[in-house]
Amino acid sequence: MTREKTDFWVGLFILLGLIALVFLALRAGNMSSFTFTPTYRVQAHFDNVGGLKVRAPIKSSGVVVGRVAAIGFDNQRFQATVMLDLEQSYVFPKDTSASILTSGLLGEQYIGLTPGGDEQNLADGDTIEFTQSAVVLEDLISKFLYSSAEKEGTGPGAGAAAPAASH
């Protein structure tokens, strides 16, 4: 092989490696889903957002209809505030509910929208009133362990023996 052919193949290999690195960086940063479709922004308040992240998908019936734009804390309500960018091609009634769900058992968290029946639709700047916070696995485990320990301590014969009667 001539030197020019070798240089060409080495250059092509390096270029493919750089493209692969950019792809992996975008996937790791959840940035590969950038779209230039117009959106409208609504907000929702949650007691606990769990592991929800910015750019997490917003789904309705399994279809991605938007992305989480920002997550903050409301000092007046003492709740997390989540800003949602919904694609303008998808409209939802004003009484839509938002839930923080998990893909699989330990997968990433996303927001699931369940449409209501209101005749008016959500618009830019509106607030989703009906929300359900994230289910935190650690809380479920601690509740289970606490209830198990409580049941063991209150079963028959688990208490202290009755004091003997004195004469």
mmCIF file of C-alpha atoms in Angstrom:
data_model
loop_
_atom_site.group_PDB
_atom_site.id
_atom_site.type_symbol
_atom_site.label_atom_id
_atom_site.label_comp_id
_atom_site.label_asym_id
_atom_site.label_seq_id
_atom_site.Cartn_x
_atom_site.Cartn_y
_atom_site.Cartn_z
ATOM 1 C CA MET A 1 0.000 0.000 0.000
ATOM 2 C CA THR A 2 1.241 3.454 -0.790
ATOM 3 C CA ARG A 3 1.671 6.115 1.853
ATOM 4 C CA GLU A 4 -1.325 8.099 0.519
ATOM 5 C CA LYS A 5 -3.649 5.118 0.884
ATOM 6 C CA THR A 6 -2.397 4.464 4.417
ATOM 7 C CA ASP A 7 -2.920 8.128 5.352
ATOM 8 C CA PHE A 8 -6.435 8.012 3.897
ATOM 9 C CA TRP A 9 -7.438 4.929 5.904
ATOM 10 C CA VAL A 10 -5.909 6.269 9.130
ATOM 11 C CA GLY A 11 -7.723 9.582 8.641
ATOM 12 C CA LEU A 12 -11.020 7.806 7.935
ATOM 13 C CA PHE A 13 -10.590 5.648 11.046
ATOM 14 C CA ILE A 14 -9.901 8.710 13.223
ATOM 15 C CA LEU A 15 -12.909 10.546 11.750
ATOM 16 C CA LEU A 16 -15.216 7.596 12.482
ATOM 17 C CA GLY A 17 -13.819 7.413 16.027
ATOM 18 C CA LEU A 18 -14.542 11.109 16.597
ATOM 19 C CA ILE A 19 -18.089 10.739 15.258
ATOM 20 C CA ALA A 20 -18.627 7.791 17.607
ATOM 21 C CA LEU A 21 -17.324 9.822 20.578
ATOM 22 C CA VAL A 22 -19.659 12.743 19.787
ATOM 23 C CA PHE A 23 -22.581 10.327 19.476
ATOM 24 C CA LEU A 24 -21.769 8.722 22.845
ATOM 25 C CA ALA A 25 -21.362 12.114 24.518
ATOM 26 C CA LEU A 26 -24.749 13.238 23.222
ATOM 27 C CA ARG A 27 -26.423 10.004 24.326
ATOM 28 C CA ALA A 28 -24.835 10.155 27.791
ATOM 29 C CA GLY A 29 -25.951 13.764 28.199
ATOM 30 C CA ASN A 30 -29.462 12.994 26.908
ATOM 31 C CA MET A 31 -28.919 15.647 24.255
ATOM 32 C CA SER A 32 -29.449 13.524 21.165
ATOM 33 C CA SER A 33 -33.139 14.324 21.168
ATOM 34 C CA PHE A 34 -32.913 18.020 20.321
ATOM 35 C CA THR A 35 -35.726 19.080 18.067
ATOM 36 C CA PHE A 36 -36.481 22.355 16.416
ATOM 37 C CA THR A 37 -40.247 21.926 16.527
ATOM 38 C CA PRO A 38 -42.146 24.792 18.190
ATOM 39 C CA THR A 39 -43.155 24.186 21.799
ATOM 40 C CA TYR A 40 -45.291 25.735 24.498
ATOM 41 C CA ARG A 41 -44.270 25.767 28.160
ATOM 42 C CA VAL A 42 -46.435 24.694 31.084
ATOM 43 C CA GLN A 43 -45.486 24.043 34.679
ATOM 44 C CA ALA A 44 -46.381 21.448 37.289
ATOM 45 C CA HIS A 45 -45.718 21.217 41.031
ATOM 46 C CA PHE A 46 -44.655 17.964 42.679
ATOM 47 C CA ASP A 47 -43.943 16.995 46.296
ATOM 48 C CA ASN A 48 -41.044 14.793 45.181
ATOM 49 C CA VAL A 49 -39.429 14.596 41.736
ATOM 50 C CA GLY A 50 -37.195 11.645 42.651
ATOM 51 C CA GLY A 51 -34.468 11.220 40.021
ATOM 52 C CA LEU A 52 -36.197 13.231 37.291
ATOM 53 C CA LYS A 53 -33.680 15.121 35.141
ATOM 54 C CA VAL A 54 -33.790 18.042 32.760
ATOM 55 C CA ARG A 55 -34.394 16.840 29.152
ATOM 56 C CA ALA A 56 -36.285 13.780 30.453
ATOM 57 C CA PRO A 57 -39.080 12.757 28.080
ATOM 58 C CA ILE A 58 -42.717 13.677 28.580
ATOM 59 C CA LYS A 59 -44.945 10.889 27.289
ATOM 60 C CA SER A 60 -48.629 10.402 26.684
ATOM 61 C CA SER A 61 -49.824 6.933 25.658
ATOM 62 C CA GLY A 62 -46.171 5.962 25.177
ATOM 63 C CA VAL A 63 -45.493 8.754 22.659
ATOM 64 C CA VAL A 64 -42.883 11.415 23.463
ATOM 65 C CA VAL A 65 -44.768 14.727 23.357
ATOM 66 C CA GLY A 66 -42.154 16.980 24.935
ATOM 67 C CA ARG A 67 -39.174 17.337 27.258
ATOM 68 C CA VAL A 68 -38.550 18.594 30.786
ATOM 69 C CA ALA A 69 -37.125 22.113 30.425
ATOM 70 C CA ALA A 70 -36.199 22.968 34.025
ATOM 71 C CA ILE A 71 -36.577 21.759 37.593
ATOM 72 C CA GLY A 72 -36.633 24.187 40.517
ATOM 73 C CA PHE A 73 -38.029 24.748 44.001
ATOM 74 C CA ASP A 74 -40.939 27.023 44.903
ATOM 75 C CA ASN A 75 -40.232 28.756 48.228
ATOM 76 C CA GLN A 76 -43.899 29.674 48.764
ATOM 77 C CA ARG A 77 -45.417 26.244 48.091
ATOM 78 C CA PHE A 78 -42.400 24.240 49.342
ATOM 79 C CA GLN A 79 -42.678 21.983 46.319
ATOM 80 C CA ALA A 80 -40.590 21.188 43.277
ATOM 81 C CA THR A 81 -41.569 23.114 40.158
ATOM 82 C CA VAL A 82 -41.066 21.380 36.823
ATOM 83 C CA MET A 83 -41.216 23.342 33.572
ATOM 84 C CA LEU A 84 -42.472 21.241 30.661
ATOM 85 C CA ASP A 85 -41.885 22.027 26.988
ATOM 86 C CA LEU A 86 -44.696 20.373 25.023
ATOM 87 C CA GLU A 87 -44.638 20.241 21.232
ATOM 88 C CA GLN A 88 -47.288 22.512 19.720
ATOM 89 C CA SER A 89 -48.586 19.691 17.545
ATOM 90 C CA TYR A 90 -49.888 18.001 20.722
ATOM 91 C CA VAL A 91 -52.708 19.655 22.655
ATOM 92 C CA PHE A 92 -53.970 18.586 26.064
ATOM 93 C CA PRO A 93 -57.067 19.593 28.036
ATOM 94 C CA LYS A 94 -56.633 21.938 31.011
ATOM 95 C CA ASP A 95 -57.500 19.150 33.465
ATOM 96 C CA THR A 96 -54.667 16.906 32.265
ATOM 97 C CA SER A 97 -52.778 15.128 35.042
ATOM 98 C CA ALA A 98 -49.000 14.657 35.224
ATOM 99 C CA SER A 99 -47.258 11.749 36.961
ATOM 100 C CA ILE A 100 -43.586 10.981 37.411
ATOM 101 C CA LEU A 101 -43.101 7.411 36.217
ATOM 102 C CA THR A 102 -40.159 5.044 35.793
ATOM 103 C CA SER A 103 -39.213 3.085 32.678
ATOM 104 C CA GLY A 104 -38.996 -0.491 33.898
ATOM 105 C CA LEU A 105 -38.065 -1.380 37.461
ATOM 106 C CA LEU A 106 -34.961 0.776 37.810
ATOM 107 C CA GLY A 107 -34.986 2.745 34.547
ATOM 108 C CA GLU A 108 -34.928 6.467 33.936
ATOM 109 C CA GLN A 109 -37.786 8.615 35.119
ATOM 110 C CA TYR A 110 -40.115 10.494 32.825
ATOM 111 C CA ILE A 111 -43.356 12.454 33.066
ATOM 112 C CA GLY A 112 -46.530 10.755 31.937
ATOM 113 C CA LEU A 113 -49.488 12.922 30.908
ATOM 114 C CA THR A 114 -53.043 11.625 31.179
ATOM 115 C CA PRO A 115 -55.501 13.827 29.272
ATOM 116 C CA GLY A 116 -58.658 14.969 31.032
ATOM 117 C CA GLY A 117 -62.008 15.923 29.572
ATOM 118 C CA ASP A 118 -61.988 19.738 29.716
ATOM 119 C CA GLU A 119 -63.022 21.575 26.564
ATOM 120 C CA GLN A 120 -60.260 24.185 26.950
ATOM 121 C CA ASN A 121 -56.673 23.203 26.193
ATOM 122 C CA LEU A 122 -53.445 23.982 28.015
ATOM 123 C CA ALA A 123 -51.666 27.052 26.676
ATOM 124 C CA ASP A 124 -48.242 28.623 27.119
ATOM 125 C CA GLY A 125 -47.758 29.614 30.768
ATOM 126 C CA ASP A 126 -50.528 27.407 32.217
ATOM 127 C CA THR A 127 -50.106 25.146 35.242
ATOM 128 C CA ILE A 128 -51.029 21.469 35.412
ATOM 129 C CA GLU A 129 -53.006 21.203 38.646
ATOM 130 C CA PHE A 130 -53.287 17.427 39.038
ATOM 131 C CA THR A 131 -49.905 15.822 39.728
ATOM 132 C CA GLN A 132 -48.583 12.631 41.232
ATOM 133 C CA SER A 133 -45.063 12.612 42.636
ATOM 134 C CA ALA A 134 -42.370 10.047 41.983
ATOM 135 C CA VAL A 135 -42.441 6.745 43.805
ATOM 136 C CA VAL A 136 -39.128 6.520 45.641
ATOM 137 C CA LEU A 137 -37.928 2.930 45.920
ATOM 138 C CA GLU A 138 -36.106 3.587 49.206
ATOM 139 C CA ASP A 139 -39.326 4.921 50.789
ATOM 140 C CA LEU A 140 -41.236 1.818 49.696
ATOM 141 C CA ILE A 141 -38.574 -0.478 51.136
ATOM 142 C CA SER A 142 -38.474 1.380 54.450
ATOM 143 C CA LYS A 143 -42.291 1.303 54.723
ATOM 144 C CA PHE A 144 -42.262 -2.425 54.010
ATOM 145 C CA LEU A 145 -39.543 -3.093 56.585
ATOM 146 C CA TYR A 146 -41.253 -0.890 59.170
ATOM 147 C CA SER A 147 -44.622 -2.606 58.673
ATOM 148 C CA SER A 148 -42.946 -6.046 58.843
ATOM 149 C CA ALA A 149 -41.204 -5.162 62.101
ATOM 150 C CA GLU A 150 -44.436 -3.737 63.487
ATOM 151 C CA LYS A 151 -46.354 -6.928 62.638
ATOM 152 C CA GLU A 152 -43.714 -9.095 64.326
ATOM 153 C CA GLY A 153 -43.880 -7.022 67.491
ATOM 154 C CA THR A 154 -47.684 -7.112 67.786
ATOM 155 C CA GLY A 155 -48.369 -10.779 67.056
ATOM 156 C CA PRO A 156 -49.780 -13.204 69.658
ATOM 157 C CA GLY A 157 -47.295 -14.016 72.373
ATOM 158 C CA ALA A 158 -44.986 -11.229 71.251
ATOM 159 C CA GLY A 159 -45.666 -8.965 74.214
ATOM 160 C CA ALA A 160 -44.191 -9.256 77.666
ATOM 161 C CA ALA A 161 -45.630 -11.975 79.877
ATOM 162 C CA ALA A 162 -48.310 -10.856 82.300
ATOM 163 C CA PRO A 163 -46.898 -10.177 85.751
ATOM 164 C CA ALA A 164 -47.529 -12.896 88.277
ATOM 165 C CA ALA A 165 -50.250 -12.109 90.799
ATOM 166 C CA SER A 166 -48.929 -11.500 94.254
ATOM 167 C CA HIS A 167 -50.809 -12.524 97.378
#
